[in-house]
Amino acid sequence: MKLKKHLYYTFMIISSLLVAFIPFPNGGENVESQVIDIQASQFQFEPGMIRVSAGDQITINLSAMDVTHGLYIDGYEHELRADPGQTASFTFTADQGGSFRFRCSISCGALHPFMIGKIQVGPNLTLYRGVGFSVIAVLALFFRSKF
Amino acid sequence: LTKRNILEMPFIKNVLISRWPQLIGRGAALAVFILVIISGLFGTPVGNRNISIVLIWIAWWAALILVLVPFLGRSWCSICPLPLPGEWIQQGTVLEPRTRKRGVSKNWKWPKKLRNIWLQNGSFALMALFSAVILTKPAVTAWLLLGMIAVAIVMSVLFERRAFCRYLCPVGGFIGLYSLISPVELRIIEQDVCRDHKIKTCYSGNENGYGCPWNVYPGALQLNTNCGACFECLRTCPHDNIAINIRGFKNDLSKPKAIKLDESFKAILMLGSATVYSAVMLGPWGNIKTAAFSIGTGSWWIFAGLFLVFNFLILPALFYLSVNIAQPRFSSGPPLKHAFKAFSAALIPLGLGAWAAFSLSFVFTNGSYLWGVISDPMGLGWNLLGTAGASWTPYLSNITPILVMAALVMGLIGAGQTAIKVTIKDQKLGKPWPILLFCFVITVGLLWLLVG
């Protein structure tokens, strides 16, 4: 019984550390430049979901279709503002992997705080790690119930 | 964890027995709610510039879901201002209890058939259907609060005690359910003392306090669900037989018959609503947001129909299927309804984890709106504290996904532990694994919605 418990805790600690820290390839081998046109209107970005590879040089052209809109990318903390009928741009290097929300940063109406899109840079490691921890939690509960 | 009665500390006991600290808390909360209502009705219609939206749906909601309910159970109900005017009218006094009845109330008993939380399930679902508007339009939030105060007054004038809080409040229902997790409980110390005390002043009241406003006999209190943390029993018990214990998390969940069918559906509804909100409010799908916001249009009816079907049909059916699979084959287990109720306890930590994750996803992002509205509550160009010009600044955007993930995984762990404990206490229920699989699938779905 004691050996089983030792094995259990060892397995849980090692697997948790692996899930938390194991480096995944981020798919940034073929770096390229991308231009992404985003149209902002109350209360959505079009396209709302963008995928790029890690290391890509990204130029975002934001066009405001109705009222003034902004675009702020979580994690990257880049921001730009486009007035109605105008297009604003910025360029950045997608050097952080994962899924990031981008949001309207200029108050544009009732649903403004929920005007959200997402950009995925390479694989979404936070999601994978979250699923990994969930699997470990289920396994831990299963084995724990056996002794 | 060994229980520890914090009333053994004289300071805490004196603070809770005295009516003044609670009245000050309630008075402050009422003042803030009045400000919220005035601001909602007469201030700017821009939600993030109006204190009614920022204070209620960002600050208060975050405090409730992330701190008050998980750690202090129904502590919010202790100072909630919504039933106050009605209670004052009912009791005919603001502070000290009157020895002679002077309040205005018919004091009818609440109908027996409605002594459950089905109405609260309905009121929450109704609110959820209009949430995109309630959460973003200050005037709607103000009217909602005014409406709740008005209904609470009517119910206090017609029915005895706090019928509104116990049977109708859309918030009270889930606070009660989630407070089963909280590590604080109010219980009696010695059962014999209560048995020998014939007058039951904790229920009927005396010169020191009111009979339990939540219509609970504290001597039989086993669960946190219906204890409103008003502390009246603390004041009325002549034998000093009330304890407020610090205990382990989730202590109530695996107790026999902890969850009734109406509460099972509340647990499912809360879990389903967190999932739908995560998709609608925080997802990248603008069409769904517009549908949820455009009340009365065809797309809104589709949204409303899908919301109701998901929460009252699909999710309960999937959970029912899991319970069915969990039950032992070829042997006489307990009725499926009993197993459904018992296993639904697992959905409580899962649901609280889901709401915590949902709240974390927008609280840090939108928290900085608070600085602007405390200087200019109505969005009229004031600058009372010099912070009106504070710009929108998302906080902790790098670590928010990790916190969201942690909340969801902790919810899953809590759900699994509960499901296992429930089957250990009643082995006839079957195996917990199908329930755990159900919880795992929901967790992965929420992970995808919130950090995917």
mmCIF file of N, CA, C and O in Angstrom, chain B residues 164-212:
data_model
loop_
_atom_site.group_PDB
_atom_site.id
_atom_site.type_symbol
_atom_site.label_atom_id
_atom_site.label_comp_id
_atom_site.label_asym_id
_atom_site.label_seq_id
_atom_site.Cartn_x
_atom_site.Cartn_y
_atom_site.Cartn_z
ATOM 1 N N PHE B 164 -39.167 36.609 -0.438
ATOM 2 C CA PHE B 164 -38.509 36.979 -1.696
ATOM 3 C C PHE B 164 -37.125 36.344 -1.794
ATOM 4 O O PHE B 164 -36.782 35.713 -2.793
ATOM 5 N N CYS B 165 -36.330 36.516 -0.715
ATOM 6 C CA CYS B 165 -34.953 35.985 -0.744
ATOM 7 C C CYS B 165 -34.959 34.465 -0.876
ATOM 8 O O CYS B 165 -34.156 33.888 -1.601
ATOM 9 N N ARG B 166 -35.862 33.855 -0.165
ATOM 10 C CA ARG B 166 -35.852 32.401 -0.078
ATOM 11 C C ARG B 166 -36.405 31.727 -1.332
ATOM 12 O O ARG B 166 -35.936 30.657 -1.724
ATOM 13 N N TYR B 167 -37.397 32.348 -1.954
ATOM 14 C CA TYR B 167 -38.089 31.621 -3.014
ATOM 15 C C TYR B 167 -38.077 32.294 -4.387
ATOM 16 O O TYR B 167 -38.479 31.689 -5.366
ATOM 17 N N LEU B 168 -37.664 33.536 -4.474
ATOM 18 C CA LEU B 168 -37.803 34.224 -5.760
ATOM 19 C C LEU B 168 -36.526 34.872 -6.278
ATOM 20 O O LEU B 168 -36.327 34.969 -7.492
ATOM 21 N N CYS B 169 -35.676 35.347 -5.382
ATOM 22 C CA CYS B 169 -34.499 36.107 -5.822
ATOM 23 C C CYS B 169 -33.634 35.269 -6.782
ATOM 24 O O CYS B 169 -33.191 34.173 -6.434
ATOM 25 N N PRO B 170 -33.371 35.763 -7.994
ATOM 26 C CA PRO B 170 -32.588 34.978 -8.954
ATOM 27 C C PRO B 170 -31.143 34.787 -8.528
ATOM 28 O O PRO B 170 -30.498 33.821 -8.936
ATOM 29 N N VAL B 171 -30.654 35.688 -7.693
ATOM 30 C CA VAL B 171 -29.262 35.582 -7.237
ATOM 31 C C VAL B 171 -29.187 34.678 -5.998
ATOM 32 O O VAL B 171 -28.282 33.847 -5.872
ATOM 33 N N GLY B 172 -30.160 34.837 -5.119
ATOM 34 C CA GLY B 172 -30.159 34.066 -3.865
ATOM 35 C C GLY B 172 -30.137 32.570 -4.103
ATOM 36 O O GLY B 172 -29.529 31.823 -3.333
ATOM 37 N N GLY B 173 -30.787 32.113 -5.170
ATOM 38 C CA GLY B 173 -30.847 30.678 -5.437
ATOM 39 C C GLY B 173 -29.479 30.079 -5.642
ATOM 40 O O GLY B 173 -29.122 29.064 -5.047
ATOM 41 N N PHE B 174 -28.676 30.730 -6.486
ATOM 42 C CA PHE B 174 -27.363 30.110 -6.736
ATOM 43 C C PHE B 174 -26.363 30.411 -5.618
ATOM 44 O O PHE B 174 -25.463 29.619 -5.372
ATOM 45 N N ILE B 175 -26.541 31.534 -4.924
ATOM 46 C CA ILE B 175 -25.645 31.788 -3.790
ATOM 47 C C ILE B 175 -25.845 30.683 -2.751
ATOM 48 O O ILE B 175 -24.884 30.140 -2.201
ATOM 49 N N GLY B 176 -27.112 30.335 -2.503
ATOM 50 C CA GLY B 176 -27.405 29.284 -1.527
ATOM 51 C C GLY B 176 -26.776 27.960 -1.929
ATOM 52 O O GLY B 176 -26.164 27.271 -1.115
ATOM 53 N N LEU B 177 -26.915 27.631 -3.204
ATOM 54 C CA LEU B 177 -26.392 26.352 -3.688
ATOM 55 C C LEU B 177 -24.854 26.328 -3.595
ATOM 56 O O LEU B 177 -24.264 25.368 -3.108
ATOM 57 N N TYR B 178 -24.220 27.388 -4.081
ATOM 58 C CA TYR B 178 -22.755 27.424 -4.073
ATOM 59 C C TYR B 178 -22.180 27.605 -2.671
ATOM 60 O O TYR B 178 -21.002 27.301 -2.434
ATOM 61 N N SER B 179 -23.000 28.100 -1.732
ATOM 62 C CA SER B 179 -22.481 28.265 -0.367
ATOM 63 C C SER B 179 -22.295 26.910 0.323
ATOM 64 O O SER B 179 -21.696 26.834 1.394
ATOM 65 N N LEU B 180 -22.781 25.835 -0.309
ATOM 66 C CA LEU B 180 -22.508 24.494 0.236
ATOM 67 C C LEU B 180 -21.007 24.215 0.204
ATOM 68 O O LEU B 180 -20.499 23.387 0.958
ATOM 69 N N ILE B 181 -20.301 24.884 -0.692
ATOM 70 C CA ILE B 181 -18.852 24.690 -0.816
ATOM 71 C C ILE B 181 -18.092 25.464 0.258
ATOM 72 O O ILE B 181 -17.016 25.064 0.688
ATOM 73 N N SER B 182 -18.675 26.549 0.694
ATOM 74 C CA SER B 182 -17.947 27.506 1.537
ATOM 75 C C SER B 182 -17.407 26.876 2.833
ATOM 76 O O SER B 182 -18.053 25.992 3.411
ATOM 77 N N PRO B 183 -16.256 27.325 3.296
ATOM 78 C CA PRO B 183 -15.680 26.749 4.511
ATOM 79 C C PRO B 183 -16.205 27.399 5.795
ATOM 80 O O PRO B 183 -15.553 27.349 6.825
ATOM 81 N N VAL B 184 -17.365 28.022 5.721
ATOM 82 C CA VAL B 184 -17.969 28.635 6.916
ATOM 83 C C VAL B 184 -19.389 28.101 7.051
ATOM 84 O O VAL B 184 -20.100 27.973 6.056
ATOM 85 N N GLU B 185 -19.785 27.774 8.264
ATOM 86 C CA GLU B 185 -21.155 27.301 8.475
ATOM 87 C C GLU B 185 -21.702 27.824 9.793
ATOM 88 O O GLU B 185 -20.941 28.040 10.744
ATOM 89 N N LEU B 186 -22.993 28.048 9.824
ATOM 90 C CA LEU B 186 -23.660 28.369 11.092
ATOM 91 C C LEU B 186 -24.431 27.128 11.511
ATOM 92 O O LEU B 186 -25.247 26.623 10.745
ATOM 93 N N ARG B 187 -24.127 26.620 12.686
ATOM 94 C CA ARG B 187 -24.789 25.409 13.177
ATOM 95 C C ARG B 187 -25.011 25.541 14.691
ATOM 96 O O ARG B 187 -24.433 26.411 15.332
ATOM 97 N N ILE B 188 -25.832 24.629 15.226
ATOM 98 C CA ILE B 188 -25.965 24.604 16.681
ATOM 99 C C ILE B 188 -24.799 23.828 17.286
ATOM 100 O O ILE B 188 -24.135 23.062 16.584
ATOM 101 N N ILE B 189 -24.574 24.045 18.588
ATOM 102 C CA ILE B 189 -23.452 23.364 19.240
ATOM 103 C C ILE B 189 -23.925 22.019 19.815
ATOM 104 O O ILE B 189 -23.365 20.974 19.529
ATOM 105 N N GLU B 190 -24.980 22.061 20.638
ATOM 106 C CA GLU B 190 -25.486 20.836 21.279
ATOM 107 C C GLU B 190 -26.935 20.615 20.883
ATOM 108 O O GLU B 190 -27.785 21.471 21.146
ATOM 109 N N GLN B 191 -27.215 19.462 20.313
ATOM 110 C CA GLN B 191 -28.599 19.176 19.912
ATOM 111 C C GLN B 191 -29.530 19.085 21.112
ATOM 112 O O GLN B 191 -30.683 19.502 21.043
ATOM 113 N N ASP B 192 -29.012 18.532 22.211
ATOM 114 C CA ASP B 192 -29.848 18.357 23.412
ATOM 115 C C ASP B 192 -30.370 19.692 23.919
ATOM 116 O O ASP B 192 -31.496 19.790 24.401
ATOM 117 N N VAL B 193 -29.533 20.699 23.824
ATOM 118 C CA VAL B 193 -29.927 22.018 24.330
ATOM 119 C C VAL B 193 -31.146 22.519 23.545
ATOM 120 O O VAL B 193 -32.110 23.025 24.127
ATOM 121 N N CYS B 194 -31.099 22.347 22.242
ATOM 122 C CA CYS B 194 -32.227 22.781 21.396
ATOM 123 C C CYS B 194 -33.472 21.941 21.691
ATOM 124 O O CYS B 194 -34.590 22.454 21.718
ATOM 125 N N ARG B 195 -33.258 20.641 21.872
ATOM 126 C CA ARG B 195 -34.397 19.759 22.120
ATOM 127 C C ARG B 195 -35.114 20.137 23.409
ATOM 128 O O ARG B 195 -36.333 20.152 23.478
ATOM 129 N N ASP B 196 -34.318 20.497 24.420
ATOM 130 C CA ASP B 196 -34.913 20.825 25.715
ATOM 131 C C ASP B 196 -35.470 22.248 25.765
ATOM 132 O O ASP B 196 -36.189 22.596 26.696
ATOM 133 N N HIS B 197 -35.108 23.055 24.793
ATOM 134 C CA HIS B 197 -35.582 24.446 24.784
ATOM 135 C C HIS B 197 -36.930 24.479 24.077
ATOM 136 O O HIS B 197 -37.012 24.375 22.856
ATOM 137 N N LYS B 198 -37.989 24.573 24.870
ATOM 138 C CA LYS B 198 -39.333 24.370 24.301
ATOM 139 C C LYS B 198 -39.818 25.548 23.448
ATOM 140 O O LYS B 198 -40.601 25.379 22.535
ATOM 141 N N ILE B 199 -39.383 26.762 23.774
ATOM 142 C CA ILE B 199 -39.993 27.940 23.120
ATOM 143 C C ILE B 199 -39.450 28.163 21.697
ATOM 144 O O ILE B 199 -40.102 28.759 20.866
ATOM 145 N N LYS B 200 -38.255 27.681 21.426
ATOM 146 C CA LYS B 200 -37.605 27.831 20.103
ATOM 147 C C LYS B 200 -37.565 29.306 19.679
ATOM 148 O O LYS B 200 -38.098 29.686 18.626
ATOM 149 N N THR B 201 -36.969 30.114 20.506
ATOM 150 C CA THR B 201 -36.919 31.551 20.205
ATOM 151 C C THR B 201 -36.128 31.845 18.928
ATOM 152 O O THR B 201 -36.310 32.895 18.319
ATOM 153 N N CYS B 202 -35.253 30.910 18.540
ATOM 154 C CA CYS B 202 -34.520 31.118 17.289
ATOM 155 C C CYS B 202 -35.473 31.148 16.103
ATOM 156 O O CYS B 202 -35.199 31.781 15.088
ATOM 157 N N TYR B 203 -36.611 30.462 16.236
ATOM 158 C CA TYR B 203 -37.570 30.436 15.136
ATOM 159 C C TYR B 203 -38.696 31.458 15.342
ATOM 160 O O TYR B 203 -39.172 32.076 14.389
ATOM 161 N N SER B 204 -39.079 31.649 16.624
ATOM 162 C CA SER B 204 -40.230 32.541 16.881
ATOM 163 C C SER B 204 -39.809 33.967 17.192
ATOM 164 O O SER B 204 -40.597 34.894 17.045
ATOM 165 N N GLY B 205 -38.561 34.144 17.632
ATOM 166 C CA GLY B 205 -38.066 35.485 17.957
ATOM 167 C C GLY B 205 -38.314 35.846 19.412
ATOM 168 O O GLY B 205 -39.134 35.221 20.101
ATOM 169 N N ASN B 206 -37.609 36.815 19.914
ATOM 170 C CA ASN B 206 -37.850 37.361 21.253
ATOM 171 C C ASN B 206 -37.405 38.831 21.269
ATOM 172 O O ASN B 206 -37.185 39.419 20.203
ATOM 173 N N GLU B 207 -37.272 39.390 22.442
ATOM 174 C CA GLU B 207 -36.961 40.821 22.530
ATOM 175 C C GLU B 207 -35.562 41.147 21.974
ATOM 176 O O GLU B 207 -35.265 42.298 21.668
ATOM 177 N N ASN B 208 -34.741 40.131 21.800
ATOM 178 C CA ASN B 208 -33.378 40.371 21.297
ATOM 179 C C ASN B 208 -33.253 40.262 19.783
ATOM 180 O O ASN B 208 -32.248 40.699 19.209
ATOM 181 N N GLY B 209 -34.233 39.649 19.170
ATOM 182 C CA GLY B 209 -34.105 39.470 17.719
ATOM 183 C C GLY B 209 -35.342 38.832 17.112
ATOM 184 O O GLY B 209 -36.272 38.434 17.819
ATOM 185 N N TYR B 210 -35.315 38.724 15.798
ATOM 186 C CA TYR B 210 -36.457 38.167 15.071
ATOM 187 C C TYR B 210 -36.328 36.658 14.958
ATOM 188 O O TYR B 210 -35.219 36.123 14.976
ATOM 189 N N GLY B 211 -37.473 36.006 14.803
ATOM 190 C CA GLY B 211 -37.431 34.595 14.451
ATOM 191 C C GLY B 211 -36.798 34.474 13.077
ATOM 192 O O GLY B 211 -36.884 35.406 12.268
ATOM 193 N N CYS B 212 -36.158 33.359 12.818
ATOM 194 C CA CYS B 212 -35.351 33.236 11.591
ATOM 195 C C CYS B 212 -36.067 33.820 10.374
ATOM 196 O O CYS B 212 -37.112 33.312 9.948
#
